[in-house]
Coordinates of C-alpha atoms and ligand atoms in Angstrom, one line a residue:
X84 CA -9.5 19.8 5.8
X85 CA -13.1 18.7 4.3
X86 CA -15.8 21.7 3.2
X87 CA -17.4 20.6 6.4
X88 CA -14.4 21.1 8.9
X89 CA -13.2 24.3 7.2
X90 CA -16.8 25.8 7.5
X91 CA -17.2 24.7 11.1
X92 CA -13.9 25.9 12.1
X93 CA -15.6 29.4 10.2
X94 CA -18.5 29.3 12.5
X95 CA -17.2 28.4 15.7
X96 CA -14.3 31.2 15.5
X97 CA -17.3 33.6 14.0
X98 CA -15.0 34.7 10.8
X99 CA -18.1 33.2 8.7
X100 CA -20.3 35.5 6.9
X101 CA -23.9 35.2 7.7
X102 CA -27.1 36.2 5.8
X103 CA -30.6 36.6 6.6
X104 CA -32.8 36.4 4.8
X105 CA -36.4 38.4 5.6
X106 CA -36.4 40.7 8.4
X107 CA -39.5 40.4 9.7
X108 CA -40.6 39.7 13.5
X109 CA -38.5 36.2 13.1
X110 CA -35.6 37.6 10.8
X111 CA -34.5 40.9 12.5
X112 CA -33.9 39.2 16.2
X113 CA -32.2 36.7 14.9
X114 CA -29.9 39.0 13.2
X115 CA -29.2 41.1 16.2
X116 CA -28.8 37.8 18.0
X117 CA -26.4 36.9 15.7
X118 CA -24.3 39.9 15.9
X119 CA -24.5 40.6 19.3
X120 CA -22.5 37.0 19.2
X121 CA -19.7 38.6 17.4
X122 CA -20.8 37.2 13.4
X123 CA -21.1 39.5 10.9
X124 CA -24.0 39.8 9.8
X125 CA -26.2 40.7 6.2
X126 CA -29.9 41.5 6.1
X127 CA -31.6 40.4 3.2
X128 CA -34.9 42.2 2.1
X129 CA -36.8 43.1 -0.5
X130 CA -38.3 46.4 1.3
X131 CA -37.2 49.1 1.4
X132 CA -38.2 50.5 4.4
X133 CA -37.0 48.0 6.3
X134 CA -33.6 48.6 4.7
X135 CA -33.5 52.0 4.9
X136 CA -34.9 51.7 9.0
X137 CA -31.6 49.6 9.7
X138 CA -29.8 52.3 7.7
X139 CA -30.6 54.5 10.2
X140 CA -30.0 52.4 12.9
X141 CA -33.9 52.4 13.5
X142 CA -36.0 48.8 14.6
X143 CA -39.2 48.5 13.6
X144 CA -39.8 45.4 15.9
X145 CA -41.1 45.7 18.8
X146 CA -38.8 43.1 20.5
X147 CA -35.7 44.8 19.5
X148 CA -34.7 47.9 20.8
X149 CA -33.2 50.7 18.0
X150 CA -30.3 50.8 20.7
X151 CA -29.3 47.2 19.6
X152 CA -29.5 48.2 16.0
X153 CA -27.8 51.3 16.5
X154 CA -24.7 49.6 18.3
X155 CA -24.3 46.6 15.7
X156 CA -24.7 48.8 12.6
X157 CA -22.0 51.2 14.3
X158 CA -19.7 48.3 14.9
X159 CA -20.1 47.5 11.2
X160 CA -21.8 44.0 12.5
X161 CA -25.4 43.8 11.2
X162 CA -25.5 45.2 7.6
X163 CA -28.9 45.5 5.2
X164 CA -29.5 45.7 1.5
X165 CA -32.3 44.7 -0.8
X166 CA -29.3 43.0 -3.2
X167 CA -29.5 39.6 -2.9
X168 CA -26.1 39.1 -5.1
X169 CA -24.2 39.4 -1.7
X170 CA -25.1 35.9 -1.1
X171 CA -22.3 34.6 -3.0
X172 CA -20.1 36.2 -0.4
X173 CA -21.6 34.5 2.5
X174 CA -21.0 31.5 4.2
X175 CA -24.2 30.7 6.1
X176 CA -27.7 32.0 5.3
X177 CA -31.1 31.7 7.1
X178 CA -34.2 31.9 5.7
X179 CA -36.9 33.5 7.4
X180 CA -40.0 34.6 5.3
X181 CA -43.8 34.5 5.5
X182 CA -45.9 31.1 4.7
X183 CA -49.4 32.1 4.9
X184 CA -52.7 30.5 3.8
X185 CA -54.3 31.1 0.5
X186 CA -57.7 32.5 0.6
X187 CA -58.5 28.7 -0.7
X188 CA -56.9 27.5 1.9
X189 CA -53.6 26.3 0.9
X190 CA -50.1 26.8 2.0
X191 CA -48.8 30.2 0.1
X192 CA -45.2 28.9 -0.5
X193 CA -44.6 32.3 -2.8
X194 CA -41.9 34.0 -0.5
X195 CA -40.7 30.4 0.5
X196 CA -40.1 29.7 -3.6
X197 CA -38.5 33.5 -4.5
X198 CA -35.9 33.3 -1.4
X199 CA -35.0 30.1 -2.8
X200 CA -34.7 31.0 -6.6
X201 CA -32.7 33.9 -5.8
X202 CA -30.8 32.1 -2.9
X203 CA -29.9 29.6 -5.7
X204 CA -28.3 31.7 -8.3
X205 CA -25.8 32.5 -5.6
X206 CA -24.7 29.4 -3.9
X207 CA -21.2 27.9 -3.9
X208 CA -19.0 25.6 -2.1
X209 CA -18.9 26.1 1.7
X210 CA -22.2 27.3 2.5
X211 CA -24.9 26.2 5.1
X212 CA -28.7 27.3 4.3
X213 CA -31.5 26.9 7.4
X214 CA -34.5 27.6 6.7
X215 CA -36.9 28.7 9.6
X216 CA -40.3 29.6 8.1
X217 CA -43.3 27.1 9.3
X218 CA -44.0 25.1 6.9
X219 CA -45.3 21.1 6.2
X220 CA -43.1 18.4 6.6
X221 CA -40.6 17.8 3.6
X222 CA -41.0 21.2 2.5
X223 CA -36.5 21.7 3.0
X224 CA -36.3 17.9 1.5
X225 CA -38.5 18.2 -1.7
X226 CA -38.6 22.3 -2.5
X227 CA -35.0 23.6 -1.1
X228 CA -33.0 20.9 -2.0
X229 CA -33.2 20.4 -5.6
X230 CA -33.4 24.0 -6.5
X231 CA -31.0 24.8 -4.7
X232 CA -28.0 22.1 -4.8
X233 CA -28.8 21.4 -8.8
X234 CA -27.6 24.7 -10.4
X235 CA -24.0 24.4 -8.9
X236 CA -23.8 20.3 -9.4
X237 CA -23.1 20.7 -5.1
X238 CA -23.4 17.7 -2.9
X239 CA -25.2 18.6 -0.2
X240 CA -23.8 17.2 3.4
X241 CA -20.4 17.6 1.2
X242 CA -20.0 20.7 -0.6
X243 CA -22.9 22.5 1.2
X244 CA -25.2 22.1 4.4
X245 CA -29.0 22.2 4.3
X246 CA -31.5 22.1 7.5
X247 CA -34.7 23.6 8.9
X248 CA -34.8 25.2 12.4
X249 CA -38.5 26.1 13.3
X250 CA -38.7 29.6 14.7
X251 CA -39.8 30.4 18.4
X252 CA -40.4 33.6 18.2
X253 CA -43.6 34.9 20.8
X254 CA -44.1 38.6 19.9
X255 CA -44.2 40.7 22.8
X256 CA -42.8 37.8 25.8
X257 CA -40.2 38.8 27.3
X258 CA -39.0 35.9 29.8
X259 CA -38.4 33.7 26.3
X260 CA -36.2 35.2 23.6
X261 CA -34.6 34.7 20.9
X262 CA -31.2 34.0 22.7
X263 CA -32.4 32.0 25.6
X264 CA -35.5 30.2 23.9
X265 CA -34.3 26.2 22.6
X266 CA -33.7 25.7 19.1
X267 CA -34.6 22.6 17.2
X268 CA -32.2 21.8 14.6
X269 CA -33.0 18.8 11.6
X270 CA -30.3 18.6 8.7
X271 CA -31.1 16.9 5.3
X272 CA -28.1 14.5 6.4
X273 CA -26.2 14.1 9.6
X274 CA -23.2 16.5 8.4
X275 CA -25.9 19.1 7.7
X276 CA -27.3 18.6 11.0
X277 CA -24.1 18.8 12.7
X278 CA -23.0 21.7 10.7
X279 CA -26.1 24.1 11.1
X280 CA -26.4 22.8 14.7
X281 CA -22.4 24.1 15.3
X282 CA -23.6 27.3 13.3
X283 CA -26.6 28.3 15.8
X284 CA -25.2 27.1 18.9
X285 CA -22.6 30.5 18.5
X286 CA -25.2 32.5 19.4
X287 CA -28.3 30.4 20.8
X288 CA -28.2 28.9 23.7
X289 CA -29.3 25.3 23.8
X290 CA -30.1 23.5 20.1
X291 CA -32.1 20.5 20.6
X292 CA -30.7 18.5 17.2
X293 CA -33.1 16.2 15.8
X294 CA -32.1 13.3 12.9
X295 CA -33.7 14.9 9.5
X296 CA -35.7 18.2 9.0
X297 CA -39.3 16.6 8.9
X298 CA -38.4 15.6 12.3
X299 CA -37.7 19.7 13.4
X300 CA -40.8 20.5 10.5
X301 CA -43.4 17.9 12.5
X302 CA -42.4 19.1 15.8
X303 CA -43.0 23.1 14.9
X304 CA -46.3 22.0 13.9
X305 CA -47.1 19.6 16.9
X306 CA -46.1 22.5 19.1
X307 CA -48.5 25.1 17.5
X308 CA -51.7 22.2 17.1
X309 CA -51.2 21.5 20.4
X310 CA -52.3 24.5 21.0
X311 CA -54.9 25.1 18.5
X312 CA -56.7 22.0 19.3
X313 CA -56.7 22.7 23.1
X314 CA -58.4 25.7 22.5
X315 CA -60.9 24.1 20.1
X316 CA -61.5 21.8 23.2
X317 CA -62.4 24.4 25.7
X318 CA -64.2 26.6 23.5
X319 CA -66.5 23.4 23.1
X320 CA -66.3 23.0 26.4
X321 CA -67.7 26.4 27.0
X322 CA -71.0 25.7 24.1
X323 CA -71.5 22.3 26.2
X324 CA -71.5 24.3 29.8
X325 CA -73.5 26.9 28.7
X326 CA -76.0 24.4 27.6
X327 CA -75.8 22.7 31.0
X328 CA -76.5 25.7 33.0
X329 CA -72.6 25.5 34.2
X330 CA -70.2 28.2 34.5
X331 CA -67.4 27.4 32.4
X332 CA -64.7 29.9 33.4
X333 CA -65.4 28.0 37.2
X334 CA -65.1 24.8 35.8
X335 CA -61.4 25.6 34.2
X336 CA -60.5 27.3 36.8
X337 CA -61.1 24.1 39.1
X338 CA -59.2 21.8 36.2
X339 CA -56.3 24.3 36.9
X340 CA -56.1 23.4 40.1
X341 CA -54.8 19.9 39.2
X342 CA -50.9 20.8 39.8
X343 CA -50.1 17.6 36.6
X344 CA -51.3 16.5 33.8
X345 CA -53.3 19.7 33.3
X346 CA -52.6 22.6 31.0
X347 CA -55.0 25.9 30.8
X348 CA -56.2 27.0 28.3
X349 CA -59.5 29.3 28.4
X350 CA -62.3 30.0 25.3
X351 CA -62.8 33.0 23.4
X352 CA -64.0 34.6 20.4
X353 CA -61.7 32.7 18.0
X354 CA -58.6 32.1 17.6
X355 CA -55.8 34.8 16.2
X356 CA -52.5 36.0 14.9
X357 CA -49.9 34.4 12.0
X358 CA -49.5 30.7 13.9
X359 CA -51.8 28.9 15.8
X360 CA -54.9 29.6 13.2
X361 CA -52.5 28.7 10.4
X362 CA -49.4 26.2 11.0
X363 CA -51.7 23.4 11.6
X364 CA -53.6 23.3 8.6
X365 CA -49.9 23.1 6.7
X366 CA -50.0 20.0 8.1
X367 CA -53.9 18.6 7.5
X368 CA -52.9 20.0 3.7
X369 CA -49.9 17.4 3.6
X370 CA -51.8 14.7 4.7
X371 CA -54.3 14.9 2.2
X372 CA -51.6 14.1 -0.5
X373 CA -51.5 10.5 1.7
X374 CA -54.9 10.2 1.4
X375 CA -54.8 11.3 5.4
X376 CA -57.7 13.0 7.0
X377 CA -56.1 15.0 10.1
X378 CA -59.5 15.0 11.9
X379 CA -58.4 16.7 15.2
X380 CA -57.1 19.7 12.9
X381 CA -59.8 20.0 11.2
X382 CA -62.4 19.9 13.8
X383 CA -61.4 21.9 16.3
X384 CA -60.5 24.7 13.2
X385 CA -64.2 24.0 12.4
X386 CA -65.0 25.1 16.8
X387 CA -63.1 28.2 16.5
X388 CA -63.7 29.3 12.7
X389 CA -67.1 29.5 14.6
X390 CA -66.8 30.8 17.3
X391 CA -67.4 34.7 16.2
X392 CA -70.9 33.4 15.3
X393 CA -71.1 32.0 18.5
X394 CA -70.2 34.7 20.6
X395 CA -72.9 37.2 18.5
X396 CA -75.6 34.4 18.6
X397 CA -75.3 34.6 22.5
X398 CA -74.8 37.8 23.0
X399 CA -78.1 38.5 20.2
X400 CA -79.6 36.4 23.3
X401 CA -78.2 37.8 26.4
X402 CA -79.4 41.0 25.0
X403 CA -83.7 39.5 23.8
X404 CA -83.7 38.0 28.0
X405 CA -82.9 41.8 28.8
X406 CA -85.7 43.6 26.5
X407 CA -82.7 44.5 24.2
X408 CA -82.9 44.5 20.1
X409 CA -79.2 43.8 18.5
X410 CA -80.9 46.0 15.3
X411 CA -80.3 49.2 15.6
X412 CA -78.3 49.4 18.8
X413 CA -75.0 51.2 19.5
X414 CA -72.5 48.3 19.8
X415 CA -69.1 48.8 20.9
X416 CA -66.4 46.2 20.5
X417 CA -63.5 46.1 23.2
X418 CA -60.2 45.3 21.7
X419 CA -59.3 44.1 18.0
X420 CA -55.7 42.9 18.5
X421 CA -55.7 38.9 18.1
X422 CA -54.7 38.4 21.7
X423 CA -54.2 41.1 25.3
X424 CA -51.8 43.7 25.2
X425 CA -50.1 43.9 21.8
X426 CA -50.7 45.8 18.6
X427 CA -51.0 42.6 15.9
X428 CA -54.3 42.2 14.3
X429 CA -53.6 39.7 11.6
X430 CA -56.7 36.8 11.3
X431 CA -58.1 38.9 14.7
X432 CA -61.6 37.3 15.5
X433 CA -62.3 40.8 16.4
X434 CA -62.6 41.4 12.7
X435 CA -65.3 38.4 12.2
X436 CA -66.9 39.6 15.3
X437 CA -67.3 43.0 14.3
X438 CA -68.4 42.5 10.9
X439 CA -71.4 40.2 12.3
X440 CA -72.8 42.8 14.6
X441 CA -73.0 45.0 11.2
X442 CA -74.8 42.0 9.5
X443 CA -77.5 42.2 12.6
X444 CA -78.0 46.1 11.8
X445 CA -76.1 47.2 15.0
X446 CA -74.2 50.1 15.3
X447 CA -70.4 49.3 15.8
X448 CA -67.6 50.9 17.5
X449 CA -64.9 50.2 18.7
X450 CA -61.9 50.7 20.7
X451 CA -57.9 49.3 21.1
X452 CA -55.9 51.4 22.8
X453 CA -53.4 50.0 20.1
X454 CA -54.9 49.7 17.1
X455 CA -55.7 52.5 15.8
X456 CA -57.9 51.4 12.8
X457 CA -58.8 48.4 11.6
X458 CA -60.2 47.3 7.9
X459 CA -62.2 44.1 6.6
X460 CA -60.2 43.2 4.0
X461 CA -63.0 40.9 2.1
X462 CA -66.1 43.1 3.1
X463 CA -64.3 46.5 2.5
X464 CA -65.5 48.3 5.6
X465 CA -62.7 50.2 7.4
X466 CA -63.2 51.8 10.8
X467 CA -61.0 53.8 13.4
X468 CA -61.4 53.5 17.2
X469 CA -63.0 55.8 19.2
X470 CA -60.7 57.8 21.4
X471 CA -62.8 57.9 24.8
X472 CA -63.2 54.6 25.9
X473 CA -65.7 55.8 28.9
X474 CA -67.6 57.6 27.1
X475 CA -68.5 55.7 24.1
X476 CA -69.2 52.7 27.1
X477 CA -71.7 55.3 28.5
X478 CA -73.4 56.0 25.1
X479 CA -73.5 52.6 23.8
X480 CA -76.4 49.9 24.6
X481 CA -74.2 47.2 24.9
X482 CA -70.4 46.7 25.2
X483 CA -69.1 43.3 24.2
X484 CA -65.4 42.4 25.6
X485 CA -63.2 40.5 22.8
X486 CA -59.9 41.0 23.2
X487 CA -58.8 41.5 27.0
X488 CA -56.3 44.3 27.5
X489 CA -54.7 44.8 30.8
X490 CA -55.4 48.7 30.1
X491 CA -59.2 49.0 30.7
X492 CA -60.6 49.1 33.8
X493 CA -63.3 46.3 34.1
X494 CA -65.0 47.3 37.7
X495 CA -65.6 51.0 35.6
X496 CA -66.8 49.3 32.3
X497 CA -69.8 47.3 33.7
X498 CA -70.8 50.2 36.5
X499 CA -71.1 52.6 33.7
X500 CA -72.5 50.8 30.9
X501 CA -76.2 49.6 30.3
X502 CA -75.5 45.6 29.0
X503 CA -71.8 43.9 28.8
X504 CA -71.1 41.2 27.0
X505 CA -67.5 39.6 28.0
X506 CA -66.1 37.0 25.8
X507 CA -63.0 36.4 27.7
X508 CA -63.8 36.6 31.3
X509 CA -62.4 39.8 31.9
X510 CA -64.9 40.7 34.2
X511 CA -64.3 37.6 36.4
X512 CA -66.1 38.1 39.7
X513 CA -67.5 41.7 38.9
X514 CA -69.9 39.4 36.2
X515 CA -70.8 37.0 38.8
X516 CA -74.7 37.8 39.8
X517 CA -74.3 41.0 38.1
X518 CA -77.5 40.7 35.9
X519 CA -76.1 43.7 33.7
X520 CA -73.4 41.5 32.8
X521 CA -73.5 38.0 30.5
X522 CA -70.0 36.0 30.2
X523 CA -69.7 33.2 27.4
Ligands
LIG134 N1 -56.2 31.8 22.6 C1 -57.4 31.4 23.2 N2 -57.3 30.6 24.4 C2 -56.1 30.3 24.9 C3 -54.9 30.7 24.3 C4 -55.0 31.5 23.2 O1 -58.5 31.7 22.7 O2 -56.1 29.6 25.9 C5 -56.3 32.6 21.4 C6 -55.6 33.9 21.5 O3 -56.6 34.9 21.9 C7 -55.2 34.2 20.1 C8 -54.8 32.8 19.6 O4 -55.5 31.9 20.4 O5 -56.2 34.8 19.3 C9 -53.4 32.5 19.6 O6 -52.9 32.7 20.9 P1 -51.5 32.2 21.4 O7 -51.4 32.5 22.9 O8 -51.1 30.9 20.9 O9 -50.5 33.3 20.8 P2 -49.7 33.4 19.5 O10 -50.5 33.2 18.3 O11 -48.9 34.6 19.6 O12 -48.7 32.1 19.6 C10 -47.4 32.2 19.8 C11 -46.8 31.0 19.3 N3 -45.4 31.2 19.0 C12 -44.9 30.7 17.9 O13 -45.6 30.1 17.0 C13 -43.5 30.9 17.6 C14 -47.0 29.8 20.2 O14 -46.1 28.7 19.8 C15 -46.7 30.2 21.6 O15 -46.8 29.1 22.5 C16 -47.6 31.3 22.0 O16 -47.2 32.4 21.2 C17 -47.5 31.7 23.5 O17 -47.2 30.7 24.3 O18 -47.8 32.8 23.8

C-alpha cells in the first residue's frame, strides 16, 4: 500500500490521530466536530487558559456547549496541551490561527508563520496538514510548503498531504454549523486534494473539492468581498438618497421585493468583526505584488472606513435643524458589538463612532446589554456601559442607535427620549414622520 492509501484507509476507519491547531472560534468546533465523528482528537494551543478550560471540560465558545466538551474529554476523544511535540504522533493536523491586519495595513502572517515553524520540526511520513486560516492566494503554495516539506526531504502528494480548506464559521448562527455548513477543499496536488478531502468528509458533511488551494484561497475571499463590497454599495446608496430627499431604507426594501437577482443588504455605521472588514484587503495586498489595483476593494473599504464620519456629520445636522449643539450634550451610544445580538466587538464602528462624538465635545455613554466595557485601543479612552438603559435615554439629549439589538425596545426609546438618531433603521415605521426621530 502507498503513504496515500495507508493514510486514507486511517482516516476513513477514524484510527488516524488528529491535531488542531488553535482553538479559537474556528479551532474548538472543529475539534468537537471531529470527535463527535469518532477521531481522536489533540488541541494545540499556546494559552493556557484555553487548555486548562478544556481540562475542565469547560467551552469558552459560545457555539459549543461545555456539555460537548465534557462528553468527548470524558470519552478520552478531544485532548488539549500547549506541547506542540505531540505532532509527531499525529497523522492529520489542521491549522486554524488568526491572520489579522497590521496597523499599516498588511496581512499579519505572525501566528500563520509560528504554527508552521513548529508544525515543521514535527512532521514525518504519513501526515496530511490543512490549513483553514483566511489568507491570500498562494499563501499554502509559497509559505507552508517549503517550510514545511524541506526539513524532512518529504514529497508532498507522496510522503505527505498539503491543502487549504477556508473556514465557515458564523459566530452565533445557528441554522449553519460547523457539521452541516459545505467545506471547500484545494490540495497542493490532486493526491493532497483527495486525501484531505477523504480526511474532512469523516465528519463534515458535504466537501465541495476544488483543483489547487488558490482555487479554495480565492473563493474564501470572493465570498467575504462579496459582501464587503455590497455593503459599500448600499451605504453609498444611502449618502446618494439622502442627498435626493429619498428614503433609503424604502428604497431597499422595494429592491427586496424582486424574488431574483437581488440580494439585501442594508447601510450602517461601518462595517465590523474579524472578516468582512479584513479578508478582502488580503487580497487587494496580493495584487499589488502584480502590479494589480483591486479597485472595488478598495473603494467600497474607502465608503465604509467612512462611514462613522458620516453617520456623526449627519446626526451633528439632524441635531443644528432641531436647535440642538452636539458640544456639550449628553450623548448616548446604543450598542458597541460589531453586528445585533452577540458579544464580539473587534474593528466595531461603534468604537469610531463613539470616539468622534468625544472629538465634537459631547458627552458619551453608552450601553450593550453585552458588552460590558469597551476601550479605544489607539486613543486610550476606556468606558463601561451604563446599567439602565431607560434612564440614561431619559437623561440624555440625544440617543444615536448603532448597533441594533433585538433586546431594546424601540417604540419606548424614541417616546422617552428628547432627539434619536438611528443608524440602522431600528426604529422602522416608529421614525417615519416622527420629527423627534432622524434615520440615515
Ligand atoms: N453589515 C452591514 N450591512 C449588511 C450586512 C452587514 O452594515 O447588510 C455590517 C455588520 O453590521 C457588521 C459587518 O457588516 O459590522 C459584517 O457583518 P456580517 O453580517 O458579514 O457578519 P460577520 O462579519 O460575522 O460575517 C460572517 C462571515 N463568516 C465568515 O467569514 C466565516 C460571513 O462570511 C457570513 O456570510 C456572515 O457572517 C453572515 O452571513 O452572517
Amino acid at each position: 500500500m502507498t503513504t496515500k492509501d495507508t493514510l486514507i484507509k486511517k482516516l476513513k476507519d477514524k484510527t488516524a490521530n488528529i491535531a488542531i491547531l488553535g482553538l479559537g472560534y474556528v479551532g474548538l468546533p472543529l475539534a468537537v466536530v471531529f470527535g463527535e465523528a469518532g477521531f481522536n482528537v489533540t488541541g494545540v494551543d499556546p494559552d493556557t487558559r484555553k487548555i486548562e478550560a478544556i481540562g475542565r471540560s469547560e467551552s469558552y465558545i459560545p457555539d459549543v456547549k461545555s456539555e460537548a466538551v465534557a462528553n468527548l474529554v470524558k470519552s478520552g476523544r478531544l485532548k488539549a496541551t500547549t506541547d506542540f511535540s505531540i505532532l509527531q504522533n499525529m497523522d492529520a493536523v489542521s491549522i486554524c490561527v488568526p491572520t489579522p491586519l497590521r496597523k499599516t495595513g498588511d496581512p499579519d502572517m505572525s501566528f500563520i508563520l509560528s504554527a508552521t515553524e513548529e508544525l515543521a520540526k514535527y512532521m514525518h511520513k504519513g501526515m496530511v496538514i490543512v490549513l483553514e486560516s483566511t489568507t491570500y492566494p498562494g499563501t499554502t503554495r509559497e509559505l507552508l510548503l517549503p517550510k514545511l516539506g524541506m526539513e524532512h526531504d518529504l514529497t508532498v502528494g507522496e510522503d505527505w498531504f498539503l491543502a487549504f480548506s477556508p473556514e465557515r464559521v458564523d459566530p452565533g448562527r445557528k441554522d449553519w454549523t460547523t457539521v452541516n455548513t459545505p467545506k471547500v477543499m484545494g490540495g497542493i496536488t490532486n493526491a493532497c486534494g483527495e486525501v484531505a478531502t477523504a480526511w474532512y468528509e469523516g465528519a463534515i458533511q458535504t466537501v465541495h473539492q476544488v483543483s489547487t488551494a488558490e482555487a479554495a484561497e480565492m473563493a474564501k475571499l470572493l465570498e467575504n468581498t462579496f459582501r464587503m463590497i455590497n455593503i459599500g454599495l448600499v451605504n453609498e446608496l444611502a449618502i446618494m438618497c439622502e442627498r435626493l430627499g429619498v428614503d433609503v431604507w424604502e428604497v431597499i426594501e422595494a429592491a427586496a421585493s424582486k424574488p431574483f437577482g437581488f440580494m439585501k443588504f442594508t447601510p450602517g455605521p461601518g462595517l465590523g468583526g474579524h472578516c468582512i472588514p479584513i479578508d478582502p484587503l488580503y487580497l487587494s495586498w496580493k495584487m499589488k505584488a502584480f502590479n494589480y489595483n483591486a479597485r472595488f476593494i478598495e473603494l467600497a473599504s474607502e465608503i465604509n472606513t467612512n462611514m462613522p464620519r458620516y453617520v456623526v456629520s449627519r446626526m451633528l445636522e439632524a441635531m443644528n435643524d432641531r436647535g440642538m449643539l452636539l458640544k456639550g450634550s449628553r450623548a448616548l451610544v446604543l450598542g458597541v458589538a460589531y453586528k445585533p445580538d452577540i458579544d464580539d466587538v473587534r474593528e466595531s464602528p461603534s468604537l469610531d463612532v463613539i470616539g468622534l462624538l468625544r472629538k465634537k465635545g459631547a458627552n458619551v455613554e453608552y450601553h450593550d446589554p453585552y458588552i460590558p466595557h469597551i476601550h479605544h485601543e489607539t486613543d486610550g479612552w476606556r468606558m463601561d456601559s451604563v446599567g439602565d438603559v431607560m434612564s440614561a435615554v431619559r437623561k440624555a439629549d440625544a440617543v444615536i442607535v448603532v448597533t441594533n439589538h433585538k433586546v431594546y425596545d424601540y417604540a419606548a426609546i424614541v417616546n422617552e427620549a428628547k432627539f434619536v438618531f438611528d443608524a440602522r433603521n431600528a426604529t422602522g415605521k416608529i421614525a417615519k414622520g416622527n420629527p423627534k426621530v432622524e434615520r440615515l
